[in-house]
Amino acid sequence: MLFSINRRQLGAALLMLGAIAVAGKSQAGTLEDVKKKGVVVIGIQGDNPPWGYVDSSGKQDGIDADMGRAFAEYLGVKAEFVPLAVANRIPALTTGRVDILFATMAMLPERAKAVQYSKPYVANEITLVAAQATPISSNADMGKYVIGVPRSSTQDTQVTNSAPAGTEIRRFDDDAATIQALLSGQVQAVGANSFYPQRLNAAKPEFGFEPKLHFTALYNGACTRLGEKEWNETANKFIDQIKSNGKLAGFYAKWMKAPVPTFPDSVPGVPFTVQ
């Protein structure tokens, strides 16, 4: 009996040590650690042009990729990108898999409880998009169709809150899968960001995909972990610098085909600095 008890105790101790070891590996480093290592690990969307995607040569590209590389240059280190699905972005940051997110992170109060936002660096419009022939002119009309959204995204929130009770909403892993669902006829409309119509019409121009309903205009920020003041201050100083030296304007001209918008000084429920 004594031997049996000790075996159980030993097993429990080994499990605890294993958990501690895993937790230790997942702990992200300080800025000083990153600079010593010479690499900053950046979470980014993997297939959502022009925000973040992998090009034909296997290179991470898009405005968030350019932001990430510029941030690494600002730190004096190399950028290492980790492509993430929409629902995996915050967990990847909070568990220490990545050091920072430049990942189309719309500023939302509920997200601000889990991550620390920087100042905004890009704007995004959230709409409902469908083919020109699909008659949708009000929220009530959504109830007649199957609507697709990326799971846990801003589009998911906006469609869920706006659609009438009983609307069939299908949730997909990311933007690319949501777009493909509309192209293949799995859904008749999708919760979209600013660039869905461009991507949809490039694939099937004969449908004339267009925004049907406007939900909200949002701003994206870089995200660091809650309470990590040095990371947050560094991200904000970097964003201030690229706004003032014209680098952000260059990114906007390249990817958004538009001038840099006027960003708000505050967003309700979303602090830009560690409180």
Coordinates of C-alpha atoms in Angstrom, one line a residue:
M1 CA 0.0 0.0 0.0
L2 CA 2.8 2.4 0.9
F3 CA 4.5 1.7 -2.5
S4 CA 1.2 2.4 -4.3
I5 CA 0.7 5.7 -2.5
N6 CA 4.3 6.8 -3.3
R7 CA 3.8 5.9 -6.9
R8 CA 0.7 8.1 -7.1
Q9 CA 2.5 10.9 -5.4
L10 CA 5.5 10.5 -7.7
G11 CA 3.2 10.6 -10.7
A12 CA 1.5 13.7 -9.5
A13 CA 4.8 15.4 -8.9
L14 CA 6.0 14.5 -12.4
L15 CA 2.8 15.9 -13.9
M16 CA 3.3 19.1 -12.0
L17 CA 6.9 19.4 -13.0
G18 CA 5.9 18.8 -16.6
A19 CA 3.2 21.6 -16.4
I20 CA 5.8 24.0 -14.9
A21 CA 8.2 23.2 -17.7
V22 CA 5.6 23.8 -20.4
A23 CA 4.5 27.0 -18.7
G24 CA 8.1 28.1 -18.6
K25 CA 8.6 27.5 -22.3
S26 CA 5.5 29.5 -23.1
Q27 CA 6.6 32.5 -21.2
A28 CA 7.5 35.2 -23.7
G29 CA 10.6 37.3 -23.0
T30 CA 11.1 41.0 -22.2
L31 CA 12.2 43.4 -24.8
E32 CA 15.7 43.0 -23.6
D33 CA 15.4 39.2 -24.1
V34 CA 14.2 39.8 -27.7
K35 CA 17.1 42.2 -28.5
K36 CA 19.6 39.7 -27.1
K37 CA 18.0 36.9 -29.1
G38 CA 17.9 39.1 -32.2
V39 CA 14.4 38.1 -33.2
V40 CA 10.9 39.4 -32.5
V41 CA 8.1 36.8 -33.0
I42 CA 5.1 38.5 -34.6
G43 CA 1.6 37.0 -34.9
I44 CA -0.1 37.8 -38.2
Q45 CA -3.0 36.6 -40.2
G46 CA -2.0 33.9 -42.7
D47 CA -4.4 34.3 -45.6
N48 CA -6.2 37.7 -45.5
P49 CA -4.8 40.1 -48.2
P50 CA -4.1 42.9 -48.1
W51 CA -3.7 42.7 -44.3
G52 CA -1.5 39.6 -43.9
Y53 CA -0.9 36.6 -46.2
V54 CA 1.7 34.4 -47.7
D55 CA 2.7 35.3 -51.3
S56 CA 3.6 33.0 -54.2
S57 CA 7.2 32.8 -53.1
G58 CA 6.3 31.8 -49.5
K59 CA 7.0 35.2 -48.0
Q60 CA 4.7 36.9 -45.5
D61 CA 3.2 40.0 -47.1
G62 CA 0.5 42.7 -46.7
I63 CA 0.3 45.9 -44.7
D64 CA 0.6 44.0 -41.3
A65 CA 3.7 42.2 -42.6
D66 CA 5.2 45.5 -43.6
M67 CA 4.3 46.9 -40.2
G68 CA 5.9 43.9 -38.5
R69 CA 9.1 44.2 -40.5
A70 CA 9.3 47.9 -39.8
F71 CA 8.8 47.2 -36.0
A72 CA 11.6 44.6 -36.1
E73 CA 13.8 47.2 -37.8
Y74 CA 12.8 49.7 -35.1
L75 CA 14.0 47.3 -32.5
G76 CA 17.1 46.4 -34.4
V77 CA 16.2 42.7 -34.7
K78 CA 14.8 40.3 -37.3
A79 CA 11.1 39.6 -37.8
E80 CA 9.8 36.0 -37.4
F81 CA 6.2 35.7 -38.5
V82 CA 3.7 33.2 -37.1
P83 CA 0.5 33.0 -39.3
L84 CA -2.6 32.7 -37.2
A85 CA -6.3 32.0 -37.7
V86 CA -8.7 34.6 -36.4
A87 CA -9.7 32.7 -33.3
N88 CA -6.0 31.8 -32.4
R89 CA -4.6 35.4 -32.4
I90 CA -5.2 36.3 -28.7
P91 CA -4.3 32.8 -27.3
A92 CA -1.1 32.9 -29.3
L93 CA -0.2 36.2 -27.6
T94 CA -1.3 35.4 -24.1
T95 CA 0.4 32.0 -24.0
G96 CA 3.7 33.5 -25.2
R97 CA 3.8 31.9 -28.6
V98 CA 4.3 35.3 -30.1
D99 CA 5.7 38.6 -28.7
I100 CA 3.3 41.0 -30.4
L101 CA 0.3 40.9 -32.8
F102 CA 0.1 42.9 -36.0
A103 CA -2.9 40.8 -37.1
T104 CA -5.9 42.9 -38.2
M105 CA -6.9 43.3 -34.5
A106 CA -9.9 45.6 -34.4
M107 CA -10.2 47.6 -31.3
L108 CA -13.1 46.1 -29.2
P109 CA -13.8 46.5 -25.5
E110 CA -14.1 42.8 -24.9
R111 CA -10.8 42.1 -26.5
A112 CA -9.2 44.9 -24.5
K113 CA -9.9 42.8 -21.4
A114 CA -7.5 40.1 -22.7
V115 CA -4.8 42.1 -24.6
Q116 CA -3.2 45.6 -24.5
Y117 CA -3.8 47.7 -27.6
S118 CA -1.4 50.2 -29.0
K119 CA -2.5 53.4 -30.7
P120 CA -4.4 52.7 -34.0
Y121 CA -2.4 52.4 -37.2
V122 CA -5.1 51.3 -39.7
A123 CA -8.8 51.7 -40.3
N124 CA -11.3 49.0 -41.4
E125 CA -15.0 49.1 -42.4
I126 CA -17.2 46.1 -41.5
T127 CA -20.1 45.4 -43.8
L128 CA -22.4 42.6 -45.1
V129 CA -21.4 41.7 -48.7
A130 CA -23.4 39.7 -51.2
A131 CA -23.9 39.4 -55.0
Q132 CA -25.5 42.4 -56.7
A133 CA -28.6 40.2 -57.4
T134 CA -29.1 39.3 -53.8
P135 CA -31.8 41.7 -52.4
I136 CA -30.6 42.7 -48.9
S137 CA -31.5 46.3 -47.7
S138 CA -32.1 45.9 -44.0
N139 CA -31.0 43.8 -41.1
A140 CA -34.3 41.9 -41.3
D141 CA -33.5 40.7 -44.8
M142 CA -30.5 38.7 -43.4
G143 CA -33.0 36.2 -41.9
K144 CA -33.8 35.0 -45.5
Y145 CA -30.2 33.8 -46.2
V146 CA -27.4 31.8 -44.8
I147 CA -24.7 34.2 -43.6
G148 CA -21.0 33.3 -43.4
V149 CA -18.5 34.9 -41.0
P150 CA -14.9 34.2 -39.7
R151 CA -15.3 32.6 -36.3
S152 CA -14.6 35.0 -33.3
S153 CA -14.0 38.0 -35.6
T154 CA -15.6 41.5 -35.6
Q155 CA -17.7 40.4 -38.5
D156 CA -19.0 37.5 -36.4
T157 CA -20.0 39.9 -33.6
Q158 CA -21.6 42.4 -35.9
V159 CA -23.6 39.9 -37.9
T160 CA -24.7 38.0 -34.7
N161 CA -25.9 41.2 -33.0
S162 CA -27.6 42.6 -36.1
A163 CA -29.3 39.5 -37.7
P164 CA -32.8 38.6 -36.7
A165 CA -33.4 35.6 -34.4
G166 CA -33.2 32.3 -36.2
T167 CA -30.8 33.5 -38.9
E168 CA -28.5 30.7 -40.0
I169 CA -25.0 31.9 -39.4
R170 CA -22.1 29.6 -40.4
R171 CA -18.7 30.2 -38.8
F172 CA -15.5 29.5 -40.6
D173 CA -11.9 29.4 -39.4
D174 CA -10.7 32.5 -41.2
D175 CA -11.4 35.1 -43.9
A176 CA -10.2 33.0 -46.8
A177 CA -12.6 30.1 -45.9
T178 CA -15.5 32.6 -45.5
I179 CA -14.8 34.1 -48.9
Q180 CA -14.6 30.7 -50.4
A181 CA -18.0 29.7 -48.8
L182 CA -19.6 32.6 -50.6
L183 CA -17.9 31.8 -53.9
S184 CA -19.0 28.2 -53.7
G185 CA -22.6 28.9 -52.7
Q186 CA -22.4 27.5 -49.2
V187 CA -23.6 30.9 -48.0
Q188 CA -25.4 33.8 -49.7
A189 CA -23.8 36.7 -47.9
V190 CA -20.8 37.3 -45.6
G191 CA -19.7 39.6 -42.8
A192 CA -16.9 41.4 -44.5
N193 CA -14.0 43.8 -44.0
S194 CA -13.1 46.5 -46.5
F195 CA -11.3 44.2 -48.9
Y196 CA -13.8 41.3 -49.4
P197 CA -15.5 42.8 -52.4
Q198 CA -12.1 43.2 -54.2
R199 CA -11.2 39.6 -53.5
L200 CA -14.6 38.2 -54.4
N201 CA -14.9 40.2 -57.6
A202 CA -11.4 39.2 -58.7
A203 CA -12.5 35.5 -58.4
K204 CA -16.0 35.9 -59.9
P205 CA -16.6 39.4 -61.4
E206 CA -19.8 38.3 -63.1
F207 CA -21.6 38.4 -59.7
G208 CA -20.8 42.0 -58.9
F209 CA -20.3 41.4 -55.1
E210 CA -21.0 44.6 -53.2
P211 CA -21.6 45.9 -49.6
K212 CA -25.3 45.6 -48.7
L213 CA -25.3 46.8 -45.1
H214 CA -22.9 48.9 -43.1
F215 CA -22.2 47.8 -39.6
T216 CA -19.3 49.9 -38.2
A217 CA -16.0 51.5 -38.9
L218 CA -13.2 50.1 -36.8
Y219 CA -9.5 50.8 -36.0
N220 CA -6.8 48.2 -35.7
G221 CA -3.9 48.3 -33.3
A222 CA -0.9 46.3 -32.4
C223 CA -1.5 44.0 -29.4
T224 CA 0.8 43.1 -26.5
R225 CA 0.1 41.4 -23.2
L226 CA -1.8 43.0 -20.4
G227 CA 0.4 44.9 -17.9
E228 CA 3.6 44.8 -20.0
K229 CA 4.2 48.5 -20.0
E230 CA 7.6 48.4 -21.8
W231 CA 6.2 46.5 -24.8
N232 CA 3.2 48.8 -25.0
E233 CA 5.2 52.0 -24.8
T234 CA 7.6 50.7 -27.4
A235 CA 4.8 49.8 -29.8
N236 CA 3.3 53.3 -29.4
K237 CA 6.6 55.1 -29.9
F238 CA 7.1 53.0 -33.1
I239 CA 3.6 53.9 -34.4
D240 CA 4.2 57.6 -33.6
Q241 CA 7.5 57.5 -35.5
I242 CA 6.1 55.9 -38.7
K243 CA 3.2 58.3 -38.7
S244 CA 5.6 61.3 -38.5
N245 CA 8.3 60.1 -40.9
G246 CA 5.9 59.1 -43.7
K247 CA 6.5 55.3 -43.6
L248 CA 2.9 54.6 -42.6
A249 CA 1.7 56.8 -45.5
G250 CA 3.8 54.6 -47.8
F251 CA 2.2 51.4 -46.5
Y252 CA -1.2 52.9 -47.0
A253 CA -0.5 54.0 -50.5
K254 CA 0.9 50.5 -51.3
W255 CA -1.8 48.4 -49.7
M256 CA -4.9 50.5 -49.2
K257 CA -4.6 52.8 -52.2
A258 CA -5.7 55.7 -50.0
P259 CA -4.2 58.4 -47.7
V260 CA -3.7 57.7 -44.0
P261 CA -7.0 58.5 -42.2
T262 CA -7.3 60.7 -39.1
F263 CA -7.2 58.3 -36.2
P264 CA -9.2 58.9 -33.0
D265 CA -7.4 60.0 -29.8
S266 CA -9.4 57.4 -27.9
V267 CA -11.8 54.4 -28.4
P268 CA -14.4 53.8 -25.7
G269 CA -13.4 50.8 -23.6
V270 CA -10.0 50.4 -25.3
P271 CA -7.0 52.0 -23.6
F272 CA -4.0 52.7 -25.8
T273 CA -1.6 52.6 -22.8
V274 CA -1.1 50.4 -19.8
Q275 CA -3.3 51.7 -17.0

